[in-house]
Short mmCIF file of C-alpha atoms and ligand atoms in Angstrom, two decimals:
data_model
loop_
_atom_site.label_atom_id
_atom_site.label_comp_id
_atom_site.label_asym_id
_atom_site.label_seq_id
_atom_site.Cartn_x
_atom_site.Cartn_y
_atom_site.Cartn_z
CA UNK P 1 0.92 19.52 -14.04
CA UNK P 2 3.22 16.43 -13.99
CA UNK P 3 2.67 14.55 -17.23
CA UNK P 4 2.69 11.22 -15.41
CA UNK P 5 -0.67 11.69 -13.86
CA UNK P 6 -2.32 13.78 -16.60
CA UNK P 7 -4.53 10.83 -17.77
CA UNK P 8 -5.85 10.41 -14.25
CA UNK P 9 -6.48 14.09 -13.57
CA UNK P 10 -7.93 14.73 -17.05
CA UNK P 11 -10.34 11.88 -16.57
CA UNK P 12 -11.28 13.35 -13.21
CA UNK P 13 -12.26 16.57 -14.86
CA UNK P 14 -14.39 14.71 -17.36
CA UNK P 15 -16.04 12.79 -14.49
CA UNK P 16 -16.72 16.02 -12.65
CA UNK P 17 -18.27 17.44 -15.79
CA UNK P 18 -20.24 14.34 -16.55
CA UNK P 19 -18.57 13.72 -19.92
CA UNK P 20 -16.23 10.85 -19.00
CA UNK P 21 -16.33 7.70 -21.06
CA UNK P 22 -16.68 4.40 -19.11
CA UNK P 23 -13.51 2.94 -17.66
CA UNK P 24 -12.09 0.09 -19.84
CA UNK P 25 -12.03 -2.49 -17.05
CA UNK P 26 -13.81 -5.83 -16.64
CA UNK P 27 -16.90 -6.11 -14.34
CA UNK P 28 -17.32 -8.51 -11.48
CA UNK P 29 -20.15 -9.43 -9.19
CA UNK P 30 -18.27 -9.60 -5.84
CA UNK P 31 -15.80 -7.11 -4.44
CA UNK P 32 -13.88 -6.74 -1.21
CA UNK P 33 -13.26 -3.15 -0.11
CA UNK P 34 -9.98 -3.08 1.90
CA UNK P 35 -6.65 -1.70 2.82
CA UNK P 36 -4.52 -2.46 5.84
CA UNK P 37 -5.13 0.82 7.58
CA UNK P 38 -7.98 2.44 9.50
CA UNK P 39 -9.79 5.72 8.93
CA UNK P 40 -9.15 5.92 5.21
CA UNK P 41 -12.71 5.57 3.97
CA UNK P 42 -13.34 1.83 3.54
CA UNK P 43 -16.64 1.86 5.44
CA UNK P 44 -17.73 5.24 4.06
CA UNK P 45 -17.15 3.96 0.52
CA UNK P 46 -18.91 0.64 1.19
CA UNK P 47 -21.93 2.42 2.69
CA UNK P 48 -22.29 4.92 -0.16
CA UNK P 49 -21.62 2.39 -2.94
CA UNK P 50 -24.26 0.09 -1.40
CA UNK P 51 -26.83 2.89 -1.85
CA UNK P 52 -25.96 3.33 -5.48
CA UNK P 53 -26.99 -0.15 -6.74
CA UNK P 54 -29.62 -2.80 -5.98
CA UNK P 55 -30.01 -6.53 -5.35
CA UNK P 56 -26.78 -6.34 -3.35
CA UNK P 57 -25.52 -8.37 -0.39
CA UNK P 58 -23.29 -6.33 1.88
CA UNK P 59 -21.06 -8.21 4.36
CA UNK P 60 -19.50 -6.41 7.30
CA UNK P 61 -16.35 -8.27 8.41
CA UNK P 62 -14.80 -5.44 10.48
CA UNK P 63 -15.13 -6.15 14.23
CA UNK P 64 -15.78 -2.47 14.83
CA UNK P 65 -19.11 -2.89 13.08
CA UNK P 66 -19.36 0.70 11.82
CA UNK P 67 -21.10 -0.40 8.62
CA UNK P 68 -23.63 -2.60 10.50
CA UNK P 69 -24.34 0.49 12.61
CA UNK P 70 -25.09 2.55 9.50
CA UNK P 71 -27.66 -0.01 8.47
CA UNK P 72 -29.17 -0.55 11.93
CA UNK P 73 -28.67 1.90 14.82
CA UNK P 74 -29.61 -0.80 17.25
CA UNK P 75 -27.06 -3.21 15.91
CA UNK P 76 -24.78 -2.89 18.94
CA UNK P 77 -27.69 -3.69 21.27
CA UNK P 78 -29.13 -6.57 19.41
CA UNK P 79 -27.93 -10.07 19.67
CA UNK P 80 -28.23 -10.90 16.01
CA UNK P 81 -26.76 -13.70 13.93
CA UNK P 82 -23.52 -12.34 12.39
CA UNK P 83 -20.88 -13.11 9.88
CA UNK P 84 -18.92 -14.92 12.60
CA UNK P 85 -21.84 -17.45 12.88
CA UNK P 86 -21.48 -18.08 9.14
CA UNK P 87 -17.77 -18.85 9.46
CA UNK P 88 -17.47 -20.63 12.82
CA UNK P 89 -19.10 -23.92 11.81
CA UNK P 90 -16.18 -24.43 9.37
CA UNK P 91 -13.65 -23.96 12.12
CA UNK P 92 -15.32 -25.72 15.07
CA UNK P 93 -16.62 -29.22 14.27
CA UNK P 94 -20.17 -29.97 15.45
CA UNK P 95 -21.52 -26.40 15.33
CA UNK P 96 -24.78 -26.11 13.32
CA UNK P 97 -24.76 -24.08 10.10
CA UNK P 98 -26.73 -20.88 9.94
CA UNK P 99 -29.08 -19.90 7.15
CA UNK P 100 -31.04 -16.73 6.13
CA UNK P 101 -28.68 -14.57 8.16
CA UNK P 102 -28.72 -11.46 5.85
CA UNK P 103 -31.21 -8.81 6.88
CA UNK P 104 -33.19 -6.37 4.67
CA UNK P 105 -31.45 -3.04 5.00
CA UNK P 106 -34.70 -1.18 4.39
CA UNK P 107 -36.18 -2.62 7.61
CA UNK P 108 -33.73 -0.60 9.74
CA UNK P 109 -32.49 2.30 7.61
CA UNK P 110 -35.32 4.40 6.13
CA UNK P 111 -33.05 5.80 3.42
CA UNK P 112 -32.86 2.36 1.81
CA UNK P 113 -36.66 1.99 1.64
CA UNK P 114 -36.65 1.74 -2.18
CA UNK P 115 -33.78 -0.79 -2.27
CA UNK P 116 -33.79 -4.56 -2.37
CA UNK P 117 -30.43 -4.99 -0.59
CA UNK P 118 -29.43 -7.07 2.38
CA UNK P 119 -26.53 -7.07 4.82
CA UNK P 120 -24.77 -9.55 7.10
CA UNK P 121 -23.82 -7.92 10.38
CA UNK P 122 -20.43 -7.93 11.98
CA UNK P 123 -19.48 -9.10 15.46
CA UNK P 124 -16.92 -7.73 17.91
CA UNK P 125 -15.89 -11.39 18.49
CA UNK P 126 -14.32 -11.33 15.04
CA UNK P 127 -11.15 -10.24 16.92
CA UNK P 128 -10.85 -13.89 17.96
CA UNK P 129 -11.13 -15.22 14.44
CA UNK P 130 -7.43 -15.02 13.52
CA UNK P 131 -6.28 -17.33 16.29
CA UNK P 132 -9.25 -19.71 15.71
CA UNK P 133 -8.30 -19.90 12.00
CA UNK P 134 -4.67 -20.57 12.80
CA UNK P 135 -5.58 -23.42 15.03
CA UNK P 136 -7.90 -25.05 12.55
CA UNK P 137 -5.45 -24.53 9.67
CA UNK P 138 -2.75 -26.29 11.71
CA UNK P 139 -5.11 -29.12 12.52
CA UNK P 140 -6.01 -29.36 8.84
CA UNK P 141 -2.28 -29.52 7.93
CA UNK P 142 -1.77 -32.46 10.24
CA UNK P 143 -4.18 -34.48 8.10
CA UNK P 144 -2.86 -36.39 5.05
CA UNK P 145 -3.62 -36.42 1.36
CA UNK P 146 -7.11 -35.58 0.17
CA UNK P 147 -8.41 -35.09 3.66
CA UNK P 148 -5.97 -32.25 4.15
CA UNK P 149 -6.83 -30.74 0.82
CA UNK P 150 -10.56 -30.91 1.63
CA UNK P 151 -10.22 -29.45 5.11
CA UNK P 152 -8.13 -26.51 3.91
CA UNK P 153 -10.37 -25.77 0.96
CA UNK P 154 -13.45 -25.92 3.14
CA UNK P 155 -12.00 -23.43 5.60
CA UNK P 156 -10.59 -20.96 3.08
CA UNK P 157 -13.78 -20.98 0.98
CA UNK P 158 -16.14 -20.95 4.01
CA UNK P 159 -17.16 -17.28 3.60
CA UNK P 160 -17.44 -17.61 -0.18
CA UNK P 161 -19.72 -20.61 0.17
CA UNK P 162 -21.96 -18.99 2.75
CA UNK P 163 -22.18 -15.76 0.73
CA UNK P 164 -23.24 -17.72 -2.33
CA UNK P 165 -25.99 -19.43 -0.22
CA UNK P 166 -27.18 -16.16 1.31
CA UNK P 167 -27.29 -14.45 -2.15
CA UNK P 168 -29.32 -17.36 -3.52
CA UNK P 169 -31.73 -17.42 -0.63
CA UNK P 170 -32.42 -13.64 -0.80
CA UNK P 171 -32.25 -13.60 -4.61
CA UNK P 172 -29.36 -11.09 -4.83
CA UNK P 173 -26.80 -10.82 -7.61
CA UNK P 174 -23.97 -8.66 -6.28
CA UNK P 175 -21.79 -8.64 -3.16
CA UNK P 176 -19.64 -6.09 -1.41
CA UNK P 177 -17.56 -6.89 1.66
CA UNK P 178 -16.22 -4.30 4.01
CA UNK P 179 -13.05 -5.39 5.89
CA UNK P 180 -10.97 -4.47 8.91
CA UNK P 181 -7.43 -2.91 8.73
CA UNK P 182 -5.95 -6.40 9.45
CA UNK P 183 -5.38 -9.20 7.00
CA UNK P 184 -5.63 -12.24 9.34
CA UNK P 185 -9.04 -13.72 9.86
CA UNK P 186 -12.09 -12.38 8.06
CA UNK P 187 -10.14 -10.28 5.51
CA UNK P 188 -8.23 -13.42 4.45
CA UNK P 189 -11.57 -15.19 3.86
CA UNK P 190 -13.02 -12.13 2.14
CA UNK P 191 -10.27 -12.21 -0.47
CA UNK P 192 -11.15 -15.79 -1.23
CA UNK P 193 -14.86 -14.96 -1.36
CA UNK P 194 -14.52 -12.24 -4.01
CA UNK P 195 -13.22 -11.70 -7.51
CA UNK P 196 -11.52 -8.37 -7.07
CA UNK P 197 -10.46 -5.76 -4.56
CA UNK P 198 -11.24 -2.10 -4.26
CA UNK P 199 -8.60 -0.27 -2.24
CA UNK P 200 -9.16 3.15 -0.76
CA UNK P 201 -5.89 5.06 -0.21
CA UNK P 202 -6.04 8.31 1.73
CA UNK P 203 -3.73 11.18 0.67
CA UNK P 204 -1.01 10.50 3.27
CA UNK P 205 2.26 8.49 3.43
CA UNK P 206 0.91 5.85 5.85
CA UNK P 207 -1.91 4.91 3.44
CA UNK P 208 0.60 4.62 0.58
CA UNK P 209 2.62 2.34 2.83
CA UNK P 210 -0.50 0.23 3.47
CA UNK P 211 -1.08 -0.08 -0.23
CA UNK P 212 2.44 -1.52 -0.63
CA UNK P 213 1.88 -3.82 2.30
CA UNK P 214 -1.46 -5.06 0.86
CA UNK P 215 0.21 -5.76 -2.46
CA UNK P 216 2.99 -7.60 -0.69
CA UNK P 217 0.50 -9.78 1.22
CA UNK P 218 -1.37 -10.45 -2.07
CA UNK P 219 1.66 -11.29 -4.12
CA UNK P 220 4.65 -12.34 -2.00
CA UNK P 221 5.10 -16.13 -2.02
CA UNK P 222 6.16 -15.99 1.63
CA UNK P 223 3.04 -14.10 2.80
CA UNK P 224 0.34 -15.76 5.01
CA UNK P 225 -2.05 -15.49 2.06
CA UNK P 226 0.26 -17.25 -0.41
CA UNK P 227 1.34 -19.96 2.07
CA UNK P 228 -2.27 -20.98 2.79
CA UNK P 229 -3.77 -21.38 -0.63
CA UNK P 230 -6.67 -23.59 -1.55
CA UNK P 231 -5.88 -26.56 -3.83
CA UNK P 232 -6.64 -24.56 -6.91
CA UNK P 233 -4.88 -21.31 -6.23
CA UNK P 234 -7.21 -18.26 -5.97
CA UNK P 235 -5.78 -14.75 -5.94
CA UNK P 236 -8.19 -11.73 -6.40
CA UNK P 237 -7.01 -8.97 -8.68
CA UNK P 238 -7.12 -5.28 -7.71
CA UNK P 239 -9.81 -3.49 -9.65
CA UNK P 240 -9.57 0.11 -8.34
CA UNK P 241 -7.47 2.31 -6.10
CA UNK P 242 -9.69 5.08 -4.85
CA UNK P 243 -7.69 8.09 -3.61
CA UNK P 244 -9.86 9.49 -0.79
CA UNK P 245 -9.71 12.91 0.90
CA UNK P 246 -8.49 14.57 -2.26
CA UNK P 247 -8.07 18.37 -2.17
CA UNK P 248 -7.99 20.86 -5.06
CA UNK P 249 -6.27 24.06 -5.97
CA UNK P 250 -8.34 26.98 -5.03
CA UNK P 251 -7.04 29.43 -7.62
CA UNK P 252 -9.67 30.64 -10.05
CA UNK P 253 -10.27 28.29 -12.98
CA UNK P 254 -8.37 25.40 -11.38
CA UNK P 255 -11.34 23.80 -9.65
CA UNK P 256 -10.42 20.26 -10.67
CA UNK P 257 -6.61 20.52 -10.42
CA UNK P 258 -5.28 18.63 -7.48
CA UNK P 259 -3.45 20.53 -4.74
CA UNK P 260 0.21 19.74 -4.17
CA UNK P 261 -0.37 17.09 -1.42
CA UNK P 262 -3.02 15.25 -3.45
CA UNK P 263 -0.83 15.39 -6.57
CA UNK P 264 2.11 13.85 -4.70
CA UNK P 265 0.07 10.92 -3.46
CA UNK P 266 -1.60 10.30 -6.81
CA UNK P 267 1.87 10.05 -8.33
CA UNK P 268 3.05 7.69 -5.57
CA UNK P 269 -0.07 5.49 -5.99
CA UNK P 270 0.37 5.33 -9.73
CA UNK P 271 4.08 4.32 -9.36
CA UNK P 272 3.01 1.45 -7.14
CA UNK P 273 0.27 0.33 -9.54
CA UNK P 274 2.67 0.43 -12.47
CA UNK P 275 5.29 -1.65 -10.63
CA UNK P 276 2.65 -4.21 -9.72
CA UNK P 277 0.38 -4.06 -12.74
CA UNK P 278 0.16 -7.89 -13.07
CA UNK P 279 -2.03 -7.82 -9.91
CA UNK P 280 -4.56 -5.47 -11.46
CA UNK P 281 -7.49 -6.31 -13.77
CA UNK P 282 -5.97 -4.59 -16.86
CA UNK P 283 -2.40 -3.82 -17.99
CA UNK P 284 -2.69 -0.02 -17.85
CA UNK P 285 -2.15 1.75 -14.54
CA UNK P 286 -4.21 4.75 -15.56
CA UNK P 287 -7.38 2.60 -15.66
CA UNK P 288 -7.11 1.82 -11.98
CA UNK P 289 -6.93 5.17 -10.07
CA UNK P 290 -10.03 7.21 -9.35
CA UNK P 291 -10.20 10.27 -7.17
CA UNK P 292 -12.74 11.13 -4.46
CA UNK P 293 -13.04 14.61 -2.88
CA UNK P 294 -12.54 15.08 0.80
CA UNK P 295 -16.09 14.73 2.20
CA UNK P 296 -15.54 17.44 4.85
CA UNK P 297 -18.79 18.41 6.63
CA UNK P 298 -20.80 16.34 4.11
CA UNK P 299 -19.18 13.25 5.47
CA UNK P 300 -19.80 14.19 9.11
CA UNK P 301 -23.51 14.82 8.44
CA UNK P 302 -23.82 11.60 6.43
CA UNK P 303 -22.23 9.63 9.29
CA UNK P 304 -24.33 11.28 12.00
CA UNK P 305 -27.52 10.53 10.19
CA UNK P 306 -26.56 7.21 8.56
CA UNK P 307 -27.73 8.90 5.41
CA UNK P 308 -26.04 8.24 2.02
CA UNK P 309 -24.22 11.28 0.59
CA UNK P 310 -26.34 10.88 -2.48
CA UNK P 311 -29.36 12.11 -0.51
CA UNK P 312 -27.69 15.21 0.91
CA UNK P 313 -27.86 18.69 -0.62
CA UNK P 314 -25.51 21.62 -0.39
CA UNK P 315 -26.40 23.92 2.48
CA UNK P 316 -28.26 21.26 4.56
CA UNK P 317 -27.00 21.83 8.08
CA UNK P 318 -27.05 20.08 11.45
CA UNK P 319 -25.63 20.45 14.93
CA UNK P 320 -23.18 17.60 15.51
CA UNK P 321 -21.57 17.52 18.96
CA UNK P 322 -22.75 21.07 19.42
CA UNK P 323 -20.98 22.29 16.30
CA UNK P 324 -22.96 23.56 13.32
CA UNK P 325 -21.98 21.41 10.41
CA UNK P 326 -23.00 22.03 6.83
CA UNK P 327 -23.10 19.95 3.64
CA UNK P 328 -20.45 21.49 1.40
CA UNK P 329 -20.96 22.83 -2.12
CA UNK P 330 -18.72 19.97 -3.36
CA UNK P 331 -21.47 17.43 -2.58
CA UNK P 332 -22.70 17.43 -6.18
CA UNK P 333 -19.20 16.61 -7.41
CA UNK P 334 -18.89 13.81 -4.82
CA UNK P 335 -22.20 12.35 -6.09
CA UNK P 336 -20.83 12.35 -9.60
CA UNK P 337 -17.57 10.73 -8.48
CA UNK P 338 -19.41 7.99 -6.58
CA UNK P 339 -21.80 7.35 -9.50
CA UNK P 340 -18.75 6.90 -11.79
CA UNK P 341 -17.15 4.44 -9.40
CA UNK P 342 -20.46 2.52 -9.09
CA UNK P 343 -21.01 2.42 -12.86
CA UNK P 344 -17.36 1.30 -13.38
CA UNK P 345 -17.61 -1.75 -11.14
CA UNK P 346 -21.04 -3.39 -11.74
N1 ADP R 1 -13.20 10.99 0.11
C1 ADP R 1 -13.52 10.31 1.22
N2 ADP R 1 -13.82 9.01 1.21
C2 ADP R 1 -14.16 8.37 2.31
N3 ADP R 1 -14.20 8.92 3.53
C3 ADP R 1 -13.92 10.23 3.62
C4 ADP R 1 -13.58 10.99 2.44
N4 ADP R 1 -13.38 12.22 2.87
C5 ADP R 1 -13.57 12.33 4.22
N5 ADP R 1 -13.91 11.09 4.64
C6 ADP R 1 -14.16 10.83 6.06
O1 ADP R 1 -13.10 9.97 6.56
C7 ADP R 1 -13.58 9.08 7.49
C8 ADP R 1 -13.32 7.68 7.02
O2 ADP R 1 -13.75 6.76 7.98
P1 ADP R 1 -14.16 5.28 7.64
O3 ADP R 1 -14.92 5.21 6.34
O4 ADP R 1 -14.86 4.73 8.82
O5 ADP R 1 -12.73 4.61 7.46
P2 ADP R 1 -12.25 3.09 7.57
O6 ADP R 1 -13.47 2.24 7.34
O7 ADP R 1 -11.25 2.97 6.47
O8 ADP R 1 -11.67 2.97 8.96
C9 ADP R 1 -15.07 9.33 7.62
O9 ADP R 1 -15.27 10.21 8.72
C10 ADP R 1 -15.47 10.11 6.31
O10 ADP R 1 -16.46 10.99 6.48
MG1 MG R 2 -14.28 0.75 8.62
#
């Protein structure tokens, strides 16, 4: 095993065996889950983490609305108030502000019946938000002095302000935002609405490239994010990189040793974290990389039933698209990994 990632893989073994000590990282109340690539596990992670805590506001800012669908199967049919209705009054003068937009998850997903958590649904119209934001930012920039500052601050902190109000109204104390693979629009506002980022990285080169891109958007003075700062600069830190779809060596006795592909991408991710450590919440790269097994059939069943992985058991099976699909033996390990992530962030 390469010595560079030994701390990360050793910790993973301890997590799998339930003997890991807590991660030495600070805790925050509000997180954005994001990376600038699709299909890497953002929504899956948001959904499962939302089940593992309580008194949580979840905000779906991805126009695809997959997370909203997990919470309410009728979401696509209903004409509900969405996150876009929270933001739009800050971009379009004269529109009325919304209130009590968040919905009780337990009302539409039976598996959340013992939870006191709420969610704000997404809207497919969020695809229009980037151009609406650009127009209003340009208008704001044409104002002078304190009017300009106030207009820009109001826009960039719109989602933050609305989330604070929703949390207060529903008496919630934590917030998790799921984002799209694109920075412009709602993701931009999500970064200003939260204290820290959780970044899923799948074990492939494109996901590693997206991590580099995300850090560039976050840190490069020439990026859209840096060039449109509120009057008092606000830049979230990265709390965790979650390497998703990890695979393990199958040789006897090596159950928690990453396979070659997984190992290569843990190393690449760690190199990027080390080079950009000032954008993380501590100064030690090994504190910021956690591993999550490939969900395999477990993930397909969880998705098909909108049922958190935590409630599935090895051997449960189900026909999905006429194919018999089974919850894998690794489900218990995945539960342990998810619990550790949840306990590390809240
Ligand atoms: N370790 C893992 N973490 C998250 N998703 C996983 C993992 N392993 C497999 N998957 C599967 O990968 C897919 C990720 O999709 P999704 O969460 O919708 O991605 P995104 O929101 O980034 O577009 C899901 O089908 C999920 O079951
Ligand atoms: Mg998604």
